[in-house]
Amino acid sequence: MILDNRCLEPPQPMMRTLAALEGLGEGEVLTIINDRRPMFLYEQLEELGYQQRTEQQPDGSFKIEIFR
């Protein structure tokens, strides 16, 4: 699943991401694309038991893959 959070004002990207994680099955990966590095989201993911990989894109956005 890919969630494009670009052009959204905070806290919308984090709210959308956390809502999408509720439907994430075991072994699935949620990929989000944000305008900025989601620093506050990382804390939430750790508390919820998720791992992530972040990669800055050539256009300056960030691709974050979230998984358990």
mmCIF file with all atom_site columns, C-alpha atoms in Angstrom:
data_model
loop_
_atom_site.group_PDB
_atom_site.id
_atom_site.type_symbol
_atom_site.label_atom_id
_atom_site.label_alt_id
_atom_site.label_comp_id
_atom_site.label_asym_id
_atom_site.label_entity_id
_atom_site.label_seq_id
_atom_site.pdbx_PDB_ins_code
_atom_site.Cartn_x
_atom_site.Cartn_y
_atom_site.Cartn_z
_atom_site.occupancy
_atom_site.B_iso_or_equiv
_atom_site.pdbx_formal_charge
_atom_site.auth_seq_id
_atom_site.auth_comp_id
_atom_site.auth_asym_id
_atom_site.auth_atom_id
_atom_site.pdbx_PDB_model_num
ATOM 1  C CA . MET A 1 1  ? 0.000  0.000  0.000  1.00 0.00 ? 1  MET A CA 1
ATOM 2  C CA . ILE A 1 2  ? 1.305  3.475  -0.889 1.00 0.00 ? 2  ILE A CA 1
ATOM 3  C CA . LEU A 1 3  ? 0.049  6.606  0.859  1.00 0.00 ? 3  LEU A CA 1
ATOM 4  C CA . ASP A 1 4  ? 0.979  9.944  -0.705 1.00 0.00 ? 4  ASP A CA 1
ATOM 5  C CA . ASN A 1 5  ? 1.007  12.567 2.057  1.00 0.00 ? 5  ASN A CA 1
ATOM 6  C CA . ARG A 1 6  ? 2.621  15.336 0.037  1.00 0.00 ? 6  ARG A CA 1
ATOM 7  C CA . CYS A 1 7  ? 1.024  18.794 0.073  1.00 0.00 ? 7  CYS A CA 1
ATOM 8  C CA . LEU A 1 8  ? -0.768 18.118 3.376  1.00 0.00 ? 8  LEU A CA 1
ATOM 9  C CA . GLU A 1 9  ? -0.347 20.326 6.425  1.00 0.00 ? 9  GLU A CA 1
ATOM 10 C CA . PRO A 1 10 ? 0.637  18.774 9.763  1.00 0.00 ? 10 PRO A CA 1
ATOM 11 C CA . PRO A 1 11 ? -0.772 16.843 11.508 1.00 0.00 ? 11 PRO A CA 1
ATOM 12 C CA . GLN A 1 12 ? -2.650 15.342 8.538  1.00 0.00 ? 12 GLN A CA 1
ATOM 13 C CA . PRO A 1 13 ? 0.250  13.179 7.211  1.00 0.00 ? 13 PRO A CA 1
ATOM 14 C CA . MET A 1 14 ? 0.774  11.543 10.608 1.00 0.00 ? 14 MET A CA 1
ATOM 15 C CA . MET A 1 15 ? -2.959 11.050 11.214 1.00 0.00 ? 15 MET A CA 1
ATOM 16 C CA . ARG A 1 16 ? -3.439 9.453  7.790  1.00 0.00 ? 16 ARG A CA 1
ATOM 17 C CA . THR A 1 17 ? -0.418 7.203  8.299  1.00 0.00 ? 17 THR A CA 1
ATOM 18 C CA . LEU A 1 18 ? -1.506 5.982  11.735 1.00 0.00 ? 18 LEU A CA 1
ATOM 19 C CA . ALA A 1 19 ? -5.020 5.301  10.422 1.00 0.00 ? 19 ALA A CA 1
ATOM 20 C CA . ALA A 1 20 ? -3.617 3.299  7.486  1.00 0.00 ? 20 ALA A CA 1
ATOM 21 C CA . LEU A 1 21 ? -1.470 1.224  9.848  1.00 0.00 ? 21 LEU A CA 1
ATOM 22 C CA . GLU A 1 22 ? -4.617 -0.033 11.581 1.00 0.00 ? 22 GLU A CA 1
ATOM 23 C CA . GLY A 1 23 ? -5.426 -2.064 8.469  1.00 0.00 ? 23 GLY A CA 1
ATOM 24 C CA . LEU A 1 24 ? -1.895 -3.287 7.829  1.00 0.00 ? 24 LEU A CA 1
ATOM 25 C CA . GLY A 1 25 ? -1.619 -7.061 7.926  1.00 0.00 ? 25 GLY A CA 1
ATOM 26 C CA . GLU A 1 26 ? 1.282  -9.138 9.188  1.00 0.00 ? 26 GLU A CA 1
ATOM 27 C CA . GLY A 1 27 ? 4.111  -9.131 6.650  1.00 0.00 ? 27 GLY A CA 1
ATOM 28 C CA . GLU A 1 28 ? 2.681  -6.161 4.723  1.00 0.00 ? 28 GLU A CA 1
ATOM 29 C CA . VAL A 1 29 ? 4.520  -2.891 4.150  1.00 0.00 ? 29 VAL A CA 1
ATOM 30 C CA . LEU A 1 30 ? 2.986  0.579  4.177  1.00 0.00 ? 30 LEU A CA 1
ATOM 31 C CA . THR A 1 31 ? 4.939  3.043  2.035  1.00 0.00 ? 31 THR A CA 1
ATOM 32 C CA . ILE A 1 32 ? 4.313  6.713  2.663  1.00 0.00 ? 32 ILE A CA 1
ATOM 33 C CA . ILE A 1 33 ? 5.634  9.706  0.758  1.00 0.00 ? 33 ILE A CA 1
ATOM 34 C CA . ASN A 1 34 ? 6.007  12.935 2.725  1.00 0.00 ? 34 ASN A CA 1
ATOM 35 C CA . ASP A 1 35 ? 7.252  16.420 1.911  1.00 0.00 ? 35 ASP A CA 1
ATOM 36 C CA . ARG A 1 36 ? 9.296  16.425 5.119  1.00 0.00 ? 36 ARG A CA 1
ATOM 37 C CA . ARG A 1 37 ? 11.078 13.856 7.292  1.00 0.00 ? 37 ARG A CA 1
ATOM 38 C CA . PRO A 1 38 ? 8.354  12.765 9.766  1.00 0.00 ? 38 PRO A CA 1
ATOM 39 C CA . MET A 1 39 ? 10.309 13.125 13.018 1.00 0.00 ? 39 MET A CA 1
ATOM 40 C CA . PHE A 1 40 ? 7.288  12.831 15.343 1.00 0.00 ? 40 PHE A CA 1
ATOM 41 C CA . LEU A 1 41 ? 5.991  9.803  13.460 1.00 0.00 ? 41 LEU A CA 1
ATOM 42 C CA . TYR A 1 42 ? 9.173  7.846  14.186 1.00 0.00 ? 42 TYR A CA 1
ATOM 43 C CA . GLU A 1 43 ? 8.469  8.004  17.939 1.00 0.00 ? 43 GLU A CA 1
ATOM 44 C CA . GLN A 1 44 ? 4.910  6.758  17.414 1.00 0.00 ? 44 GLN A CA 1
ATOM 45 C CA . LEU A 1 45 ? 6.055  3.905  15.202 1.00 0.00 ? 45 LEU A CA 1
ATOM 46 C CA . GLU A 1 46 ? 8.575  2.737  17.782 1.00 0.00 ? 46 GLU A CA 1
ATOM 47 C CA . GLU A 1 47 ? 5.948  2.806  20.545 1.00 0.00 ? 47 GLU A CA 1
ATOM 48 C CA . LEU A 1 48 ? 3.580  0.756  18.353 1.00 0.00 ? 48 LEU A CA 1
ATOM 49 C CA . GLY A 1 49 ? 6.251  -1.834 17.523 1.00 0.00 ? 49 GLY A CA 1
ATOM 50 C CA . TYR A 1 50 ? 6.842  -0.880 13.884 1.00 0.00 ? 50 TYR A CA 1
ATOM 51 C CA . GLN A 1 51 ? 10.143 -0.545 12.069 1.00 0.00 ? 51 GLN A CA 1
ATOM 52 C CA . GLN A 1 52 ? 10.827 1.854  9.219  1.00 0.00 ? 52 GLN A CA 1
ATOM 53 C CA . ARG A 1 53 ? 13.241 2.600  6.412  1.00 0.00 ? 53 ARG A CA 1
ATOM 54 C CA . THR A 1 54 ? 13.508 6.202  5.241  1.00 0.00 ? 54 THR A CA 1
ATOM 55 C CA . GLU A 1 55 ? 14.976 7.288  1.927  1.00 0.00 ? 55 GLU A CA 1
ATOM 56 C CA . GLN A 1 56 ? 15.188 10.874 0.711  1.00 0.00 ? 56 GLN A CA 1
ATOM 57 C CA . GLN A 1 57 ? 14.057 11.183 -2.894 1.00 0.00 ? 57 GLN A CA 1
ATOM 58 C CA . PRO A 1 58 ? 15.711 13.276 -5.629 1.00 0.00 ? 58 PRO A CA 1
ATOM 59 C CA . ASP A 1 59 ? 12.822 15.789 -5.474 1.00 0.00 ? 59 ASP A CA 1
ATOM 60 C CA . GLY A 1 60 ? 13.435 16.378 -1.737 1.00 0.00 ? 60 GLY A CA 1
ATOM 61 C CA . SER A 1 61 ? 10.504 14.296 -0.517 1.00 0.00 ? 61 SER A CA 1
ATOM 62 C CA . PHE A 1 62 ? 10.892 11.301 1.783  1.00 0.00 ? 62 PHE A CA 1
ATOM 63 C CA . LYS A 1 63 ? 9.795  7.709  1.124  1.00 0.00 ? 63 LYS A CA 1
ATOM 64 C CA . ILE A 1 64 ? 9.207  5.772  4.333  1.00 0.00 ? 64 ILE A CA 1
ATOM 65 C CA . GLU A 1 65 ? 8.520  2.039  4.359  1.00 0.00 ? 65 GLU A CA 1
ATOM 66 C CA . ILE A 1 66 ? 6.781  0.903  7.550  1.00 0.00 ? 66 ILE A CA 1
ATOM 67 C CA . PHE A 1 67 ? 6.599  -2.740 8.614  1.00 0.00 ? 67 PHE A CA 1
ATOM 68 C CA . ARG A 1 68 ? 6.655  -5.050 11.654 1.00 0.00 ? 68 ARG A CA 1
#
